PDB file of C-alpha atoms and ligand atoms in Angstrom:
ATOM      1  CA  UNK A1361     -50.627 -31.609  35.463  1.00 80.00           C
ATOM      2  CA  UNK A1362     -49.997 -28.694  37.656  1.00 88.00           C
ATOM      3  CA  UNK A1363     -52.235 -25.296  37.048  1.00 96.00           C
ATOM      4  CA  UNK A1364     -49.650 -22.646  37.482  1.00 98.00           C
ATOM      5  CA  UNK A1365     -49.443 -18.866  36.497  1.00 98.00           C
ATOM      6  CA  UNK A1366     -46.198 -17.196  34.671  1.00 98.00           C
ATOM      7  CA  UNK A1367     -46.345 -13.814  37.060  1.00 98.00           C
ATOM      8  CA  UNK A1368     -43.689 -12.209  35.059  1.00 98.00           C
ATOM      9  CA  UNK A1369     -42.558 -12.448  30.646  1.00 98.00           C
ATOM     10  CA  UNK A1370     -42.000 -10.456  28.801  1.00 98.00           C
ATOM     11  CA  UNK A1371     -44.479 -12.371  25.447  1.00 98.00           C
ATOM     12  CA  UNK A1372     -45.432  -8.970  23.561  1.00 98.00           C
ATOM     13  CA  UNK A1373     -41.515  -8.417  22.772  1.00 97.00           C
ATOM     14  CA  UNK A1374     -39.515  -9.987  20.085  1.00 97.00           C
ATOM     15  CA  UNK A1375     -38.566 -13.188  19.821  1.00 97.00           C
ATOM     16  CA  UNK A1376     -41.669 -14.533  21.589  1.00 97.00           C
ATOM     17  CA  UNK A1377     -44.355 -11.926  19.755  1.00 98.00           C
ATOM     18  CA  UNK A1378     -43.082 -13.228  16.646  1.00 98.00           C
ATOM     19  CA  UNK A1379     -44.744 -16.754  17.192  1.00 98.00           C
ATOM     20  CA  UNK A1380     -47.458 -15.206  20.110  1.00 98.00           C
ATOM     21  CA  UNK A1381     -49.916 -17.847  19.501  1.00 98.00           C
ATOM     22  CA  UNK A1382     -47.336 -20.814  19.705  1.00 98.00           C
ATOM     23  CA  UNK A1383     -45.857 -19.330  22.498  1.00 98.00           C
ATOM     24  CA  UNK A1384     -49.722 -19.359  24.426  1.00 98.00           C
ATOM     25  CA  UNK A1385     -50.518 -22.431  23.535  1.00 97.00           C
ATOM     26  CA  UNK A1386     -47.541 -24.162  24.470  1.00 97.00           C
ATOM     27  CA  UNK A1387     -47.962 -22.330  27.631  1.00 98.00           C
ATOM     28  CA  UNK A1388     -51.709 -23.480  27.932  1.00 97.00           C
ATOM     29  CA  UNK A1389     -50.789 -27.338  26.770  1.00 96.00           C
ATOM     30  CA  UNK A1390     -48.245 -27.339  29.670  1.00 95.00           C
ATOM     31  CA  UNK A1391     -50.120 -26.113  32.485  1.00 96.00           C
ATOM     32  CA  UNK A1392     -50.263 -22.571  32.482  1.00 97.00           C
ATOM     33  CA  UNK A1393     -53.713 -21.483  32.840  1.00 93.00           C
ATOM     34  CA  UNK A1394     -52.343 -17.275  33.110  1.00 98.00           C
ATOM     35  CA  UNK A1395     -49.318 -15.558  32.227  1.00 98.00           C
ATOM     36  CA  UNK A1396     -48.584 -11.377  33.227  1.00 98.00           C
ATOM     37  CA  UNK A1397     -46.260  -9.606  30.468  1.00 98.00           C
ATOM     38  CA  UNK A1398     -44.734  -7.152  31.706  1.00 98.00           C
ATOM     39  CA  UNK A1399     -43.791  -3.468  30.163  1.00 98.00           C
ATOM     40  CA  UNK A1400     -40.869  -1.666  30.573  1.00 98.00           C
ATOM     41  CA  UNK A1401     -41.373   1.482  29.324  1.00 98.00           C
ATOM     42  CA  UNK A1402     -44.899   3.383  28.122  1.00 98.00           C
ATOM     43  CA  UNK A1403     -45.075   2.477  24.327  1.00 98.00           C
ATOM     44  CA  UNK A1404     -43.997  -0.871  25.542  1.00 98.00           C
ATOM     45  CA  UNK A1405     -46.487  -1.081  28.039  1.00 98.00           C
ATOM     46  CA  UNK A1406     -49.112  -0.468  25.216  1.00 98.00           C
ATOM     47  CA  UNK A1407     -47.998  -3.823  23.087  1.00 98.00           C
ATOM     48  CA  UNK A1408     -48.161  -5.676  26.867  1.00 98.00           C
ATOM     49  CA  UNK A1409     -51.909  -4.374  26.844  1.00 98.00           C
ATOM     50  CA  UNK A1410     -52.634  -5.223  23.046  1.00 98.00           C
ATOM     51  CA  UNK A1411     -51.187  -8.833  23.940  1.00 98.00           C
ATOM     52  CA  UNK A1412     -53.140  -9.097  26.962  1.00 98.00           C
ATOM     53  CA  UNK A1413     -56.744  -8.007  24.828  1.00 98.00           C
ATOM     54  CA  UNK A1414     -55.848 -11.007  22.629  1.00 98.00           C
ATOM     55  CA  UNK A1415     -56.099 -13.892  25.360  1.00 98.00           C
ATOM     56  CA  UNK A1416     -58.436 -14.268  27.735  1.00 95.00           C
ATOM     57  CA  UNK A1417     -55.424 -15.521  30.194  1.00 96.00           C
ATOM     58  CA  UNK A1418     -53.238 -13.213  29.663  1.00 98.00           C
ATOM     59  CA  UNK A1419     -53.209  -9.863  31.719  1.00 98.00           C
ATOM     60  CA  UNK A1420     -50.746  -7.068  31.497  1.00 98.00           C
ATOM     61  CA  UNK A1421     -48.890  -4.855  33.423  1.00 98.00           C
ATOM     62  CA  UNK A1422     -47.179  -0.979  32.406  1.00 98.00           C
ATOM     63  CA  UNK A1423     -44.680   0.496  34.198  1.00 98.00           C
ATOM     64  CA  UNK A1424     -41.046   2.173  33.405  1.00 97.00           C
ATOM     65  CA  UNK A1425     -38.072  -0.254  34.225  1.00 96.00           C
ATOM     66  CA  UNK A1426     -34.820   1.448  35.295  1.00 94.00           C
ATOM     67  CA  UNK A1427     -33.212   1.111  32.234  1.00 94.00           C
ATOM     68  CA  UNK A1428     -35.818   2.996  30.454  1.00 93.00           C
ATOM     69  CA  UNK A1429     -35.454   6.378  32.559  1.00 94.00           C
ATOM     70  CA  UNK A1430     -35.180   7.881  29.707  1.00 93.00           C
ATOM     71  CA  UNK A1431     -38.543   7.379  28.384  1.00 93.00           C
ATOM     72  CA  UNK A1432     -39.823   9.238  31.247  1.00 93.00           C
ATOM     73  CA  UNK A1433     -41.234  12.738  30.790  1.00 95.00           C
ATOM     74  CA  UNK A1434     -44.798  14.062  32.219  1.00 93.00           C
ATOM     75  CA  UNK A1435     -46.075  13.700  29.056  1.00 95.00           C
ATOM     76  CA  UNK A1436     -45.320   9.760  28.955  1.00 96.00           C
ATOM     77  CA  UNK A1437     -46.511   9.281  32.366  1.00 95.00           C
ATOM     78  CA  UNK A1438     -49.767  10.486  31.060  1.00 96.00           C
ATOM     79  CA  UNK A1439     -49.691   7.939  28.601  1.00 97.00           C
ATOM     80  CA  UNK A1440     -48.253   4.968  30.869  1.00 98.00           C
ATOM     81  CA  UNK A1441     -51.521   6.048  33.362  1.00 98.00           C
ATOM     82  CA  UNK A1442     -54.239   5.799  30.724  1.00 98.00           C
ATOM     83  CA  UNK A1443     -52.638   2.287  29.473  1.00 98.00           C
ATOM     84  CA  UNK A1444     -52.484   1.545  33.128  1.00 98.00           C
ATOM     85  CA  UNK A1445     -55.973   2.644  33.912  1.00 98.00           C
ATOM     86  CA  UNK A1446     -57.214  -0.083  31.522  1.00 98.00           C
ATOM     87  CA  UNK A1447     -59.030  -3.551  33.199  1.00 97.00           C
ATOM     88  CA  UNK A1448     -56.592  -6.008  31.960  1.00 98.00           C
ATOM     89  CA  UNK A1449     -53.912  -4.322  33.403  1.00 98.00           C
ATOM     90  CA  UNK A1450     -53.680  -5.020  36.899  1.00 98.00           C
ATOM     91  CA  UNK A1451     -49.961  -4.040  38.169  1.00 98.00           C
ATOM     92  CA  UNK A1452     -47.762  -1.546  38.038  1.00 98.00           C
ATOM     93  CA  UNK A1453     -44.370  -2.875  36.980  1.00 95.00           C
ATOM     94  CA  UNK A1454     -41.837  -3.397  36.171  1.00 97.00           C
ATOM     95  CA  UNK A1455     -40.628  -0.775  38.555  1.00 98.00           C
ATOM     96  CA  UNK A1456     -37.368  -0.276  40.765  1.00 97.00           C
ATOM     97  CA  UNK A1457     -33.721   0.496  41.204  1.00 97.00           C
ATOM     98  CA  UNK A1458     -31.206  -0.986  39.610  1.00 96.00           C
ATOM     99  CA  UNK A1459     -27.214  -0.180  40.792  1.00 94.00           C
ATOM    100  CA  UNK A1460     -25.715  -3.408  39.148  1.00 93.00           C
ATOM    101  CA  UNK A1461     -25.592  -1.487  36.016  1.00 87.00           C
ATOM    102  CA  UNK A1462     -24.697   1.941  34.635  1.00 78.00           C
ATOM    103  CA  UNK A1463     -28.393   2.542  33.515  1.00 88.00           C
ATOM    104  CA  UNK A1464     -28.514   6.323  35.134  1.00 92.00           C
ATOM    105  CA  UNK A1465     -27.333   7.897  38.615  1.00 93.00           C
ATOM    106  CA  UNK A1466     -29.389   6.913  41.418  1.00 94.00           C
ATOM    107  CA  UNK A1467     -31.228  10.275  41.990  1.00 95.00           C
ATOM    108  CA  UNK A1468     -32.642   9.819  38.456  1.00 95.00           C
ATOM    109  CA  UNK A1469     -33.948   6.267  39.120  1.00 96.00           C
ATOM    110  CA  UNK A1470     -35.414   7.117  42.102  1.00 97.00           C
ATOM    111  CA  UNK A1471     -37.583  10.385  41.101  1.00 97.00           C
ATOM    112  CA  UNK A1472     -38.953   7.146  38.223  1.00 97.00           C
ATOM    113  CA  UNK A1473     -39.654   4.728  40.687  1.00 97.00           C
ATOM    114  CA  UNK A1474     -41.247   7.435  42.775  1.00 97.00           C
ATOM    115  CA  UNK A1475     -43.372   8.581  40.346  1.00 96.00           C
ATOM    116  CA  UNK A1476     -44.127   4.793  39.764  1.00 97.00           C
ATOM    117  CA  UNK A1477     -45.064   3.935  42.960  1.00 96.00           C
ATOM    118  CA  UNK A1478     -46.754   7.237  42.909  1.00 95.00           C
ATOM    119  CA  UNK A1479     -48.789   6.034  39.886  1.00 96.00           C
ATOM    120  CA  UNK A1480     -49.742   2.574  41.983  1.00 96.00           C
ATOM    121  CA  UNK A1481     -51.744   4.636  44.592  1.00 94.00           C
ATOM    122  CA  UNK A1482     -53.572   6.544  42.479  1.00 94.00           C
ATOM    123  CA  UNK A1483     -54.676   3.629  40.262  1.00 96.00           C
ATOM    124  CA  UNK A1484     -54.569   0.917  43.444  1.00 95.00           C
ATOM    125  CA  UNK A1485     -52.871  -1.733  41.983  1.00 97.00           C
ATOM    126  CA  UNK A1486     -49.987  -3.611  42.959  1.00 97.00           C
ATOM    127  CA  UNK A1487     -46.926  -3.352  41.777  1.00 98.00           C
ATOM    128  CA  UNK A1488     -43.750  -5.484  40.423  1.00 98.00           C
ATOM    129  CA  UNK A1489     -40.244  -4.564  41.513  1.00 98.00           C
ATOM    130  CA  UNK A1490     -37.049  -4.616  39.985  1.00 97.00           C
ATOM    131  CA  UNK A1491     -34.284  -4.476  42.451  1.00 96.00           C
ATOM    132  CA  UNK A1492     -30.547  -5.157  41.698  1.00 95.00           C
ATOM    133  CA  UNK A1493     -28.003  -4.577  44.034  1.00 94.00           C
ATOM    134  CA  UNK A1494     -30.798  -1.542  45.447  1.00 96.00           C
ATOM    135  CA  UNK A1495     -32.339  -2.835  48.474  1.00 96.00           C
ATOM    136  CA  UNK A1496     -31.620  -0.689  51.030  1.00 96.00           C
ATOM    137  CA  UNK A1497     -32.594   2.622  48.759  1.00 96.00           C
ATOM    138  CA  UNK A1498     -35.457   0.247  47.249  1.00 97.00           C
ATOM    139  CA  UNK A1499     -36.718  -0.915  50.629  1.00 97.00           C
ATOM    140  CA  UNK A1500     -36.607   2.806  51.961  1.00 97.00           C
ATOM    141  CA  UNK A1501     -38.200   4.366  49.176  1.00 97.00           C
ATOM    142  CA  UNK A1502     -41.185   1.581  49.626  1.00 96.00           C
ATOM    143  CA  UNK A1503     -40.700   2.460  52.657  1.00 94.00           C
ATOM    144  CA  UNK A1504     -41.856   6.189  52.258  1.00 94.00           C
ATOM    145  CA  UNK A1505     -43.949   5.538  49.233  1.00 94.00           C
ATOM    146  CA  UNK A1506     -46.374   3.034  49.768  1.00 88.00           C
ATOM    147  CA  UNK A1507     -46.069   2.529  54.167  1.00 75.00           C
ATOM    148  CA  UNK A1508     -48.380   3.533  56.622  1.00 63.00           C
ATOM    149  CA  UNK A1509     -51.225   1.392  55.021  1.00 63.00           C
ATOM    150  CA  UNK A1510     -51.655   2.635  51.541  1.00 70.00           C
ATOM    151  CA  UNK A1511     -50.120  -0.058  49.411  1.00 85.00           C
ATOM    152  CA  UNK A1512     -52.252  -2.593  47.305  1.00 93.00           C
ATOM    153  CA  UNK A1513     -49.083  -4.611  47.442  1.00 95.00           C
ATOM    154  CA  UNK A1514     -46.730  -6.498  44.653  1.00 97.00           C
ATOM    155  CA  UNK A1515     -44.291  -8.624  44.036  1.00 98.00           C
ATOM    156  CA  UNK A1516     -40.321  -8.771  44.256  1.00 98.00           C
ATOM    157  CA  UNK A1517     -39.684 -10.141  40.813  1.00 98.00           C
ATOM    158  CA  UNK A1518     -36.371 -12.263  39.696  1.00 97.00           C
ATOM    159  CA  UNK A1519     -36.023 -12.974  43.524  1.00 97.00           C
ATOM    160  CA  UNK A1520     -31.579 -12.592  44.116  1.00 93.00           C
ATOM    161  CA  UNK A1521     -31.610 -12.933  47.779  1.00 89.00           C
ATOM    162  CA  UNK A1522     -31.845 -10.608  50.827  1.00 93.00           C
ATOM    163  CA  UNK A1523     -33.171 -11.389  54.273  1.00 96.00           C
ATOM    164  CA  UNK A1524     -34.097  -7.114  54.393  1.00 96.00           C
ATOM    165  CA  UNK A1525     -36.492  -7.643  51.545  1.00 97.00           C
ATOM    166  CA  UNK A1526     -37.725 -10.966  52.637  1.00 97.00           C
ATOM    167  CA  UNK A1527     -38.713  -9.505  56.109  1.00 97.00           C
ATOM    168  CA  UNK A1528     -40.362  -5.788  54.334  1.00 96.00           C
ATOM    169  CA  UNK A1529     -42.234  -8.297  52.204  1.00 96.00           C
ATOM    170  CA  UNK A1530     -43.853 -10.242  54.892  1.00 95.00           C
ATOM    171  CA  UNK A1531     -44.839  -7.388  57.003  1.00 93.00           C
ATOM    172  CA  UNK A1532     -46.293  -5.238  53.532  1.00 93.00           C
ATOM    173  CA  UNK A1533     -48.312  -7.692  51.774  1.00 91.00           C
ATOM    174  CA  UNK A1534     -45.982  -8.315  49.163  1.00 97.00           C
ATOM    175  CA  UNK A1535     -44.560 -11.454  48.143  1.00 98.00           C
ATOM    176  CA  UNK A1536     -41.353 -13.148  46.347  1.00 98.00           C
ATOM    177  CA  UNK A1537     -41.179 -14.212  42.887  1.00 98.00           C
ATOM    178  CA  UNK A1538     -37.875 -16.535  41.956  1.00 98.00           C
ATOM    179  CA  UNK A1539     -37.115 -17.589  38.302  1.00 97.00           C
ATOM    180  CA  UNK A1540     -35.290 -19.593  36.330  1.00 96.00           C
ATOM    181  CA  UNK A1541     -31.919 -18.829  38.464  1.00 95.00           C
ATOM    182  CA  UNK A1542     -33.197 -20.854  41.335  1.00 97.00           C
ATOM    183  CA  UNK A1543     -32.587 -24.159  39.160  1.00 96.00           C
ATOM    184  CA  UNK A1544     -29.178 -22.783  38.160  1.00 96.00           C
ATOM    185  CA  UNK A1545     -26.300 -24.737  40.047  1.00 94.00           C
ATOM    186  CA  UNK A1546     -24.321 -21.476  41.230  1.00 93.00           C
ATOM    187  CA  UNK A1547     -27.522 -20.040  42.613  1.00 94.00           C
ATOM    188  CA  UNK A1548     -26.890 -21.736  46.525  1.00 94.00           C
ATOM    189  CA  UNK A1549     -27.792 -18.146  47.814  1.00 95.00           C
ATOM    190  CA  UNK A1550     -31.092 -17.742  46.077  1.00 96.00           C
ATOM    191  CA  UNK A1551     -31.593 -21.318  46.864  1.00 96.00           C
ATOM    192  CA  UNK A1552     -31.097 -21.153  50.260  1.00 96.00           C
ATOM    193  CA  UNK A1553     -33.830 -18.277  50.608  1.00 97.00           C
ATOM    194  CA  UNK A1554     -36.656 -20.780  50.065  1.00 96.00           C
ATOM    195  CA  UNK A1555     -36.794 -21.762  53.368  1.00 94.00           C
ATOM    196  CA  UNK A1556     -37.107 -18.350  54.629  1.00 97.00           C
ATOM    197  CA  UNK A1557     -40.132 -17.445  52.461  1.00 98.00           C
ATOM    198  CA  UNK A1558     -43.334 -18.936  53.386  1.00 97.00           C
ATOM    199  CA  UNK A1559     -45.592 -20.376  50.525  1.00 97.00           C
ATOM    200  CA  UNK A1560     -48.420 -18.542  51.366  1.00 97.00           C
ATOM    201  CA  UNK A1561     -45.895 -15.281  49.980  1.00 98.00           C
ATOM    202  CA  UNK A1562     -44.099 -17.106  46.932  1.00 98.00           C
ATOM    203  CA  UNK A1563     -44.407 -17.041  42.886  1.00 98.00           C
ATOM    204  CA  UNK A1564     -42.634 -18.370  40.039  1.00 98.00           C
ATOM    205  CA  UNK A1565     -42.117 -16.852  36.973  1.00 98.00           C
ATOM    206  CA  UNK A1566     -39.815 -17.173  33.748  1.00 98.00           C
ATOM    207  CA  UNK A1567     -38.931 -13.327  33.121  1.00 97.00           C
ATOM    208  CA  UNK A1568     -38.860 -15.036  29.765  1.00 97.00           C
ATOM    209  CA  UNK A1569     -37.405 -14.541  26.707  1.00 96.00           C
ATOM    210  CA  UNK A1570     -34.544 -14.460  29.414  1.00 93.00           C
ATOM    211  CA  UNK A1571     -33.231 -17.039  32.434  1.00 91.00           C
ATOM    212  CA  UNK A1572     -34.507 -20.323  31.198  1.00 93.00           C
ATOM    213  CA  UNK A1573     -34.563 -22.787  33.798  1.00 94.00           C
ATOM    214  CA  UNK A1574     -32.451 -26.023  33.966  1.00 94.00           C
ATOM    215  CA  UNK A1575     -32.642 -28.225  31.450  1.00 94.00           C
ATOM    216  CA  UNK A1576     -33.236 -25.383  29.282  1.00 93.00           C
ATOM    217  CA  UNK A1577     -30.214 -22.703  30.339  1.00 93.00           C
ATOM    218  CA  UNK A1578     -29.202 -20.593  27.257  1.00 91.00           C
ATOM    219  CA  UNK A1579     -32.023 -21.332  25.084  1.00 93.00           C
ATOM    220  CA  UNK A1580     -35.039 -18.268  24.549  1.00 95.00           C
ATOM    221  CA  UNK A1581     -36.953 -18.558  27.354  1.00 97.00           C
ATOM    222  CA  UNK A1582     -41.144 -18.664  27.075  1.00 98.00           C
ATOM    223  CA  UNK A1583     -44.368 -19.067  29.411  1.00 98.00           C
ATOM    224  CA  UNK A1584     -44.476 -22.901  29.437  1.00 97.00           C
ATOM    225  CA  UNK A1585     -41.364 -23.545  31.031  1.00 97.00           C
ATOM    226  CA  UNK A1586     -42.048 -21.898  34.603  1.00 97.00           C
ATOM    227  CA  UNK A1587     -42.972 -25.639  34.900  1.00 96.00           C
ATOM    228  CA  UNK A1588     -39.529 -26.358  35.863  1.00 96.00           C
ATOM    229  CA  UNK A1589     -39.254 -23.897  38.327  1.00 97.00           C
ATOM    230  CA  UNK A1590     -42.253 -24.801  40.575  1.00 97.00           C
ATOM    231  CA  UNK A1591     -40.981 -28.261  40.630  1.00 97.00           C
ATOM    232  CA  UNK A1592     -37.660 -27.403  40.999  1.00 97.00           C
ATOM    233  CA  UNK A1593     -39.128 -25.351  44.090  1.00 98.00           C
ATOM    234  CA  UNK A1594     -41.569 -28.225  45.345  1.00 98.00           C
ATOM    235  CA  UNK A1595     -38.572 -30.761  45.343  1.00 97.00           C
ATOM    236  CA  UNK A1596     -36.260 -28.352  47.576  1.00 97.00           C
ATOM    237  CA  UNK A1597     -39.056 -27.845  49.588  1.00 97.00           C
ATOM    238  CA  UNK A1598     -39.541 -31.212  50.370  1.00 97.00           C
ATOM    239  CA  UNK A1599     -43.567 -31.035  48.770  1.00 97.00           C
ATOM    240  CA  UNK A1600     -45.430 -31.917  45.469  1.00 97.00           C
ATOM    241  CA  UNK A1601     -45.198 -29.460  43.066  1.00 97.00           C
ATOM    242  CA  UNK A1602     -49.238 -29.843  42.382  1.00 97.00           C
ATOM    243  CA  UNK A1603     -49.744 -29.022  46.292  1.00 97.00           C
ATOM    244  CA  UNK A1604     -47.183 -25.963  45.808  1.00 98.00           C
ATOM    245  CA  UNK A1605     -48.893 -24.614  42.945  1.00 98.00           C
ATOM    246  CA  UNK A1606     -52.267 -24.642  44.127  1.00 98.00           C
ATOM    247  CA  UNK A1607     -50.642 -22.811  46.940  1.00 98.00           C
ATOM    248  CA  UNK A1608     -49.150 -20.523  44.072  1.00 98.00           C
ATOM    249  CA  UNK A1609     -52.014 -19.736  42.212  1.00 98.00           C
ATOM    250  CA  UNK A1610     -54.199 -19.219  44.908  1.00 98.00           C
ATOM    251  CA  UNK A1611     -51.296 -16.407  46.016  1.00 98.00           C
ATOM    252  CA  UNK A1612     -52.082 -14.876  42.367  1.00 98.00           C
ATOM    253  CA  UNK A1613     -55.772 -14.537  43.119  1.00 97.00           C
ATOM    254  CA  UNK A1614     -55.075 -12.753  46.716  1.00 97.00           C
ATOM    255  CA  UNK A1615     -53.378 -10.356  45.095  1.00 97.00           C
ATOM    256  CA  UNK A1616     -55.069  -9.691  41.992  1.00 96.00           C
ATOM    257  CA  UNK A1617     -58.049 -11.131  42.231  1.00 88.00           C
ATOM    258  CA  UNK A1618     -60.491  -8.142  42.370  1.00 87.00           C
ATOM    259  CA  UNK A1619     -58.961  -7.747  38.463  1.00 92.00           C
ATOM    260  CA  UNK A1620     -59.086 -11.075  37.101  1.00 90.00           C
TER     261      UNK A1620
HETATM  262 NI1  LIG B1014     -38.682  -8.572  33.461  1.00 92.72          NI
END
């Protein structure tokens, strides 16, 4: 069976924290030797780290999404940097822009994402992007934030398509992460992106409890079934999905593996 790592769920939230050690050890019986959840928010990035300090495997990271702007304050990002600051966490996510929905004017989710990114330098780890119909404000505000050498690097998470981010990925160190989506039939576009991203730069995740992957559409997504996507990913590519994923995990221990 394949080793693979889940680089982005969201375990410490309801449903999946209400059966956390089912939801591990499924993950561990089916391959998956490490899985990152994710916070969205500062109190939420807390229960990430208290889930991460119960598994050895499992690593955290704490970050405000877009649709939490409005847990942002000073005071929070106090709070988000000493949860940050801790070993097992060992990214600063999830992080971004988001235009697709009518989470807060753009100004607003940019002075977050700043201070993010801002947060990322100080503590040197990478980070994990959320971008939605934001790449050309995302890609500039990388741009200003993190260029000219100073970024640890991340990871474009939930991977929707765009040659622009492709291209600022491989030139900044950071790398593509696709989920369930790419096994969904109307997903050509994503699909078709695969080819373009070399497997040196690539992850799978599950973004789970949401986006299960094909056979499993609709149902509550969890850790175990990023399965599906690697070998959904290995069989486009034309490759075994145990020679992808040794390609994937080594990829996860590039990036993070100072931390691990
Ligand atoms: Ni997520």
């Amino acid at each position: 069976m394949a080793k693979l790592t889940d680089t982005h769920a969201h375990i410490h939230m309801p449903p999946l924290s209400d059966d956390i050690e089912g939801v591990v050890s499924r993950a561990f019986n089916n391959g998956v030797e490490r899985i990152l959840t994710v916070g969205v928010n500062p109190e939420d990035s807390k229960e990430a780290l208290k889930t991460a300090l119960m598994f050895p495997n499992v690593y955290a990271a704490a970050g405000i999404h877009p649709e939490d702007w409005e847990s942002f304050s000073e005071e929070a990002c106090g709070e988000l940097f000493r949860t940050a600051s801790h070993k097992k966490v060992i990214a600063v996510g999830e992080i971004g822009l988001d235009f697709y929905r009518d989470y807060a004017p753009a100004p607003v989710q940019e002075k977050v994402f700043r201070r993010m990114l801002e947060m990322s330098r100080e503590l040197k780890k990478p980070v994990i992007i959320h971008n939605r119909e934001a790449s050309s404000r995302c890609l500039a505000v990388l741009e200003e934030e993190l260029g000219r050498g100073r970024s640890a690097g991340g990871i474009f998470h939930c991977f929707s398509g765009g040659d622009d981010i492709i291209k600022w990925a491989l030139d900044n160190n950071f790398y593509i992460s696709y989920a369930g989506q790419l096994t969904y039939k109307s997903a050509g576009t994503i699909r078709e992106t695969l080819k373009l991203v070399p497997a040196d730069r690539m992850f799978v995740e599950t973004d789970s409890p949401y986006l299960a992957p094909v056979p499993l559409r609709g149902k509550t997504n969890e850790p175990a079934n990023v399965a599906y996507t690697a070998a959904f990913a290995a069989k486009e590519l034309g490759v075994e999905t145990e020679e992808l994923a040794l390609r994937l995990e080594k990829n996860f221990d590039d990036l993070f593996g100072r931390m691990l």
